[in-house]
Tab-separated table of C-alpha atoms and ligand atoms in Angstrom:
chain	number	residue	atom	x	y	z
A	829	MET	CA	0.246	-0.339	-0.074
A	830	ASN	CA	0.850	3.489	-0.876
A	831	ILE	CA	-0.641	6.385	1.564
A	832	ALA	CA	-0.136	9.781	0.193
A	833	ILE	CA	-0.060	13.107	3.140
A	834	ASP	CA	-0.456	16.445	1.874
A	835	GLY	CA	-1.781	19.759	3.547
A	836	PRO	CA	-0.367	23.300	4.300
A	837	ALA	CA	2.583	23.702	6.648
A	838	GLY	CA	2.560	23.064	9.880
A	839	ALA	CA	-0.407	21.004	9.647
A	840	GLY	CA	1.457	17.544	10.984
A	841	LYS	CA	2.383	15.925	7.976
A	842	SER	CA	5.873	15.387	8.904
A	843	THR	CA	5.517	14.257	12.241
A	844	VAL	CA	2.107	12.082	11.715
A	845	ALA	CA	3.931	10.468	8.696
A	846	GLN	CA	6.644	9.667	10.071
A	847	LYS	CA	4.626	7.614	13.236
A	848	VAL	CA	2.027	5.828	10.692
A	849	ALA	CA	5.217	5.089	8.710
A	850	GLY	CA	6.918	3.193	12.101
A	851	GLN	CA	3.493	1.475	13.165
A	852	LEU	CA	3.694	-0.195	9.526
A	853	GLU	CA	6.740	-0.644	9.351
A	854	TYR	CA	6.832	1.571	6.053
A	855	VAL	CA	9.485	3.565	4.939
A	856	TYR	CA	8.612	7.529	5.412
A	857	ILE	CA	9.905	9.729	2.408
A	858	ASP	CA	9.601	13.537	3.219
A	859	THR	CA	9.342	15.055	-0.376
A	860	GLY	CA	9.665	19.148	1.137
A	861	ALA	CA	12.868	18.092	2.303
A	862	MET	CA	14.175	17.784	-0.961
A	863	TYR	CA	12.815	20.654	-2.526
A	864	ARG	CA	14.285	22.664	1.067
A	865	ALA	CA	17.892	21.037	-0.004
A	866	LEU	CA	17.810	22.323	-3.257
A	867	ALA	CA	16.770	25.726	-1.735
A	868	TRP	CA	19.314	25.698	0.610
A	869	ALA	CA	22.142	25.249	-2.265
A	870	VAL	CA	20.985	28.267	-3.909
A	871	HIS	CA	20.773	30.101	-0.428
A	872	HIS	CA	24.273	28.536	-0.059
A	873	HIS	CA	25.983	29.463	-3.303
A	874	GLN	CA	24.323	32.831	-3.956
A	875	LEU	CA	22.741	32.091	-6.944
A	876	PRO	CA	19.658	34.203	-8.482
A	877	ILE	CA	16.119	32.715	-6.763
A	878	ASN	CA	13.984	34.330	-9.504
A	879	ASP	CA	16.067	32.845	-12.525
A	880	GLU	CA	14.378	28.964	-12.888
A	881	SER	CA	16.593	28.013	-15.547
A	882	THR	CA	19.581	28.614	-12.993
A	883	VAL	CA	17.948	26.226	-10.539
A	884	SER	CA	16.482	23.925	-12.603
A	885	GLU	CA	20.210	23.272	-13.616
A	886	LEU	CA	21.700	23.694	-10.649
A	887	LEU	CA	18.889	20.038	-9.145
A	888	GLN	CA	20.276	19.304	-12.928
A	889	LYS	CA	23.873	18.994	-11.999
A	890	ASN	CA	23.045	17.863	-8.163
A	891	LYS	CA	22.245	14.511	-6.340
A	892	ILE	CA	19.901	14.874	-3.811
A	893	GLN	CA	19.337	12.144	-1.443
A	894	LEU	CA	17.044	11.112	1.562
A	895	VAL	CA	18.465	8.287	4.059
A	896	ARG	CA	17.594	7.130	7.006
A	897	GLU	CA	20.444	6.752	9.408
A	898	ASN	CA	19.554	5.715	13.699
A	899	GLY	CA	15.913	6.203	12.889
A	900	GLN	CA	15.823	9.444	11.518
A	901	GLN	CA	15.854	10.444	7.873
A	902	HIS	CA	18.712	12.571	6.602
A	903	VAL	CA	18.678	14.445	3.191
A	904	TYR	CA	21.891	14.814	1.531
A	905	TRP	CA	23.365	17.581	-1.043
A	906	ASN	CA	25.296	15.492	-2.684
A	907	GLU	CA	28.032	14.245	0.088
A	908	ILE	CA	26.574	17.295	2.594
A	909	ASP	CA	24.371	16.095	5.081
A	910	VAL	CA	22.129	19.459	4.837
A	911	THR	CA	19.316	18.281	7.385
A	912	SER	CA	19.976	20.896	10.152
A	913	TRP	CA	19.994	23.373	8.329
A	914	ILE	CA	16.880	23.419	5.584
A	915	ARG	CA	14.573	24.626	8.574
A	916	SER	CA	15.504	27.852	8.500
A	917	THR	CA	12.961	30.944	7.716
A	918	GLU	CA	15.193	32.125	4.315
A	919	VAL	CA	15.509	28.278	3.293
A	920	SER	CA	11.638	27.626	4.037
A	921	GLN	CA	10.767	30.855	2.042
A	922	TYR	CA	13.113	30.224	-0.958
A	923	ALA	CA	11.499	26.326	-1.073
A	924	SER	CA	8.402	27.616	-2.159
A	925	ILE	CA	10.039	29.677	-4.941
A	926	VAL	CA	12.021	26.598	-6.212
A	927	ALA	CA	8.837	24.366	-5.794
A	928	SER	CA	6.730	27.042	-8.231
A	929	TYR	CA	9.104	26.072	-11.009
A	930	GLY	CA	8.279	23.541	-13.419
A	931	SER	CA	11.108	22.177	-14.149
A	932	VAL	CA	12.232	22.093	-10.858
A	933	ARG	CA	8.777	20.312	-10.006
A	934	GLU	CA	9.489	17.790	-13.192
A	935	GLN	CA	12.557	16.654	-12.442
A	936	MET	CA	11.521	16.143	-8.297
A	937	LEU	CA	8.113	14.365	-9.742
A	938	VAL	CA	11.026	11.320	-11.740
A	939	LEU	CA	12.624	11.373	-8.034
A	940	GLN	CA	10.021	10.884	-5.639
A	941	ARG	CA	8.147	8.263	-8.150
A	942	ARG	CA	11.539	6.238	-7.984
A	943	LEU	CA	11.756	6.684	-4.459
A	944	ALA	CA	8.163	4.687	-3.963
A	945	THR	CA	8.848	2.256	-6.590
A	946	GLN	CA	8.895	-0.502	-3.947
A	947	GLY	CA	5.689	-0.076	-2.113
A	948	ASN	CA	5.072	0.123	1.090
A	949	VAL	CA	5.721	4.259	1.382
A	950	VAL	CA	4.190	7.320	3.027
A	951	MET	CA	5.099	10.213	1.467
A	952	ASP	CA	4.120	13.525	2.594
A	953	GLY	CA	4.365	16.936	0.461
A	954	ARG	CA	1.707	19.083	-1.397
A	955	ASP	CA	1.449	17.283	-4.554
A	956	ILE	CA	1.718	13.864	-3.249
A	957	GLY	CA	-2.304	12.753	-3.677
A	958	THR	CA	-2.959	14.985	-6.971
A	959	HIS	CA	0.367	14.144	-9.648
A	960	VAL	CA	3.302	12.172	-7.496
A	961	LEU	CA	1.253	9.304	-6.512
A	962	PRO	CA	-2.260	9.488	-7.936
A	963	ASP	CA	-2.910	5.859	-7.636
A	964	ALA	CA	-2.221	5.726	-4.011
A	965	ASP	CA	-4.567	3.589	-1.656
A	966	VAL	CA	-4.767	6.073	1.197
A	967	LYS	CA	-4.581	10.070	0.538
A	968	ILE	CA	-4.886	11.779	3.794
A	969	PHE	CA	-4.850	15.847	3.307
A	970	LEU	CA	-4.091	17.281	6.912
A	971	THR	CA	-5.170	20.953	8.030
A	972	ALA	CA	-5.242	22.901	11.155
A	973	SER	CA	-6.515	26.730	11.411
A	974	SER	CA	-3.156	28.854	10.603
A	975	LYS	CA	-3.207	30.188	14.202
A	976	GLU	CA	-2.657	26.912	15.533
A	977	ARG	CA	0.177	25.717	12.842
A	978	ALA	CA	1.826	29.223	13.853
A	979	GLU	CA	2.020	28.334	17.697
A	980	ARG	CA	3.045	24.990	16.878
A	981	ARG	CA	5.543	25.919	14.691
A	982	TRP	CA	6.792	28.839	17.393
A	983	LYS	CA	6.808	25.967	20.340
A	984	GLU	CA	8.914	24.118	17.873
A	985	LEU	CA	11.210	26.799	17.418
A	986	LEU	CA	11.112	27.337	21.398
A	987	ALA	CA	12.064	24.247	22.397
A	988	LYS	CA	15.463	24.066	20.279
A	989	GLY	CA	15.967	27.854	21.331
A	990	THR	CA	15.234	29.994	18.372
A	991	GLN	CA	12.656	32.671	20.496
A	992	THR	CA	10.392	34.100	17.303
A	993	ASP	CA	7.709	36.309	16.961
A	994	LEU	CA	4.253	34.453	16.392
A	995	ALA	CA	2.408	37.084	14.168
A	996	GLU	CA	5.364	37.039	12.497
A	997	LEU	CA	5.588	33.304	11.893
A	998	GLU	CA	2.000	33.254	11.065
A	999	LYS	CA	3.185	35.555	8.859
A	1000	GLU	CA	5.518	34.212	6.900
A	1001	ILE	CA	3.214	31.009	7.229
A	1002	GLU	CA	0.214	32.227	5.336
A	1003	GLU	CA	2.882	33.797	2.769
A	1004	ARG	CA	4.277	30.409	1.715
A	1005	ASP	CA	0.682	28.638	1.909
A	1006	ARG	CA	-0.582	30.714	-0.937
A	1007	ARG	CA	2.380	30.560	-2.492
A	1008	ASP	CA	1.842	26.720	-2.801
A	1009	MET	CA	-1.424	27.122	-3.684
A	1010	GLN	CA	-1.436	29.775	-6.287
A	1011	ARG	CA	1.341	28.146	-8.654
A	1012	GLU	CA	0.452	27.316	-12.040
A	1013	VAL	CA	2.097	24.017	-11.707
A	1014	ALA	CA	1.041	21.171	-9.082
A	1015	PRO	CA	-0.910	23.833	-6.420
A	1016	LEU	CA	-1.554	22.829	-2.728
A	1017	ARG	CA	-4.957	21.506	-3.075
A	1018	GLN	CA	-7.075	18.438	-1.684
A	1019	ALA	CA	-6.612	15.675	-3.942
A	1020	GLU	CA	-10.850	14.573	-4.955
A	1021	ASP	CA	-10.726	11.476	-3.052
A	1022	ALA	CA	-8.796	12.516	0.228
A	1023	VAL	CA	-10.091	12.268	3.346
A	1024	LEU	CA	-9.743	15.697	5.214
A	1025	VAL	CA	-7.918	15.308	9.074
A	1026	ASP	CA	-8.499	18.873	10.583
A	1027	THR	CA	-6.290	18.835	13.367
A	1028	THR	CA	-7.053	21.995	15.151
A	1029	GLY	CA	-6.953	20.991	18.504
A	1030	ILE	CA	-5.705	17.625	18.113
A	1031	THR	CA	-3.472	15.745	19.742
A	1032	ILE	CA	-0.073	14.140	17.086
A	1033	ASP	CA	-1.310	10.146	18.490
A	1034	GLN	CA	-4.846	11.012	17.395
A	1035	VAL	CA	-4.525	11.701	14.351
A	1036	VAL	CA	-2.249	9.140	13.944
A	1037	ASP	CA	-4.744	6.418	15.029
A	1038	ARG	CA	-7.149	7.987	12.734
A	1039	ILE	CA	-5.203	7.642	9.722
A	1040	LEU	CA	-4.230	4.104	10.754
A	1041	GLN	CA	-7.804	3.686	11.477
A	1042	ILE	CA	-8.474	4.599	7.447
A	1043	CYS	CA	-5.921	2.453	6.529
A	1044	GLU	CA	-6.973	-0.824	7.832
A	1045	ARG	CA	-10.415	-0.364	6.411
A	1046	THR	CA	-8.719	0.217	2.497
A	1047	GLY	CA	-6.739	-2.650	3.663
A	1048	GLU	CA	-10.072	-4.873	4.156
A	1049	SER	CA	-11.862	-3.629	1.333
A	1050	THR	CA	-8.589	-3.789	-1.111
A	1051	HIS	CA	-8.439	-7.716	0.268
B	2147	CDP	O1	4.746	18.491	8.087
B	2147	CDP	P1	4.011	19.798	8.730
B	2147	CDP	O2	5.508	20.770	8.558
B	2147	CDP	O3	2.787	19.532	8.281
B	2147	CDP	O4	4.079	19.235	10.331
B	2147	CDP	P2	4.986	18.756	11.459
B	2147	CDP	O5	6.327	19.412	11.242
B	2147	CDP	O6	4.914	17.281	11.532
B	2147	CDP	O7	4.878	19.644	12.900
B	2147	CDP	C1	4.736	21.214	13.349
B	2147	CDP	C2	5.253	20.656	14.898
B	2147	CDP	O8	2.795	20.667	15.220
B	2147	CDP	C3	5.763	19.740	15.188
B	2147	CDP	O9	6.276	20.530	16.432
B	2147	CDP	C4	4.647	18.681	16.087
B	2147	CDP	O10	5.022	18.186	17.521
B	2147	CDP	C5	3.586	19.811	16.138
B	2147	CDP	N1	2.026	18.981	16.330
B	2147	CDP	C6	1.009	19.242	17.137
B	2147	CDP	O11	1.525	20.244	17.909
B	2147	CDP	N2	-0.450	19.224	16.484
B	2147	CDP	C7	-0.351	17.872	16.116
B	2147	CDP	N3	-1.872	17.446	16.270
B	2147	CDP	C8	0.247	17.608	14.558
B	2147	CDP	C9	1.612	18.560	14.943
B	2148	CDP	O1	6.981	21.118	6.790
B	2148	CDP	P1	6.464	22.542	6.140
B	2148	CDP	O2	5.112	21.877	5.987
B	2148	CDP	O3	6.569	23.781	6.427
B	2148	CDP	O4	6.996	22.074	4.747
B	2148	CDP	P2	7.756	21.111	3.568
B	2148	CDP	O5	6.492	19.858	3.915
B	2148	CDP	O6	9.215	20.867	4.091
B	2148	CDP	O7	7.854	21.942	2.411
B	2148	CDP	C1	8.533	23.025	1.934
B	2148	CDP	C2	8.187	24.098	1.026
B	2148	CDP	O8	8.494	22.916	0.126
B	2148	CDP	C3	6.728	23.965	0.834
B	2148	CDP	O9	6.379	25.167	1.281
B	2148	CDP	C4	6.162	23.920	-0.588
B	2148	CDP	O10	6.441	24.785	-1.275
B	2148	CDP	C5	7.132	22.784	-1.248
B	2148	CDP	N1	6.458	21.755	-1.203
B	2148	CDP	C6	6.092	21.487	-2.885
B	2148	CDP	O11	5.988	21.983	-3.274
B	2148	CDP	N2	5.902	19.815	-2.440
B	2148	CDP	C7	6.067	19.379	-2.210
B	2148	CDP	N3	5.603	18.070	-2.285
B	2148	CDP	C8	6.810	19.223	-1.013
B	2148	CDP	C9	6.853	20.643	-0.593
């Protein structure tokens, strides 16, 4: 079975997807980390973010890999482990800009589909149910109010020792969501056959249970 989880920033996709994958002993694939790795490279090399062909060529000439190390997913840009650098505000904004380029998405699509060929994957992102894995057995669209999503990110950053401005963070998240929903190629939207799960006020474990139930029902109906 393949499971697709999409939704806006801070909806809980990666936390929940990892737990679901752990429970089912499936492989977790974080497609956002791939866009973030490319965004990191553009930022690191100070390349023009607004030039699609430069960004696309950069992806073509380099290698992004997702590697599992000590139970955690790490993302490599060639031989460099960039995992701990890709969550900054700058890289987040850059990620949604590189993700708006059709020539970048085309390449990512090939890489992501290749990662899912072995089956039994939980893949999270923005266009998994609509474009990357349109035949996924289970499709979930996770969401939560933008206020709660910003608060979650704020708490997450605080736990890592970074104090941020909550209102600023909410604005940044809304800006990125808007860009993701309004782009021409594979915008963020709920697939017609996806189950909407609103996680506002719901704990991670409750969301995981809900998704596992949906998977179980799907598994039963396909046997
Ligand atoms: O991947 P995505 O941006 O959708 O969200 P995430 O990184 O998995 O979750 C953002 C933060 O919200 C994390 O710190 C989670 O622990 C937290 N979270 C939560 O408090 N309640 C949920 N139901 C889901 C996530
Ligand atoms: O964790 P969070 O939800 O904040 O972001 P992410 O899943 O790591 O994705 C970062 C950015 O990559 C998003 O804002 C999207 O612009 C882009 N992305 C995308 O366009 N398509 C995907 N399948 C995954 C991410």
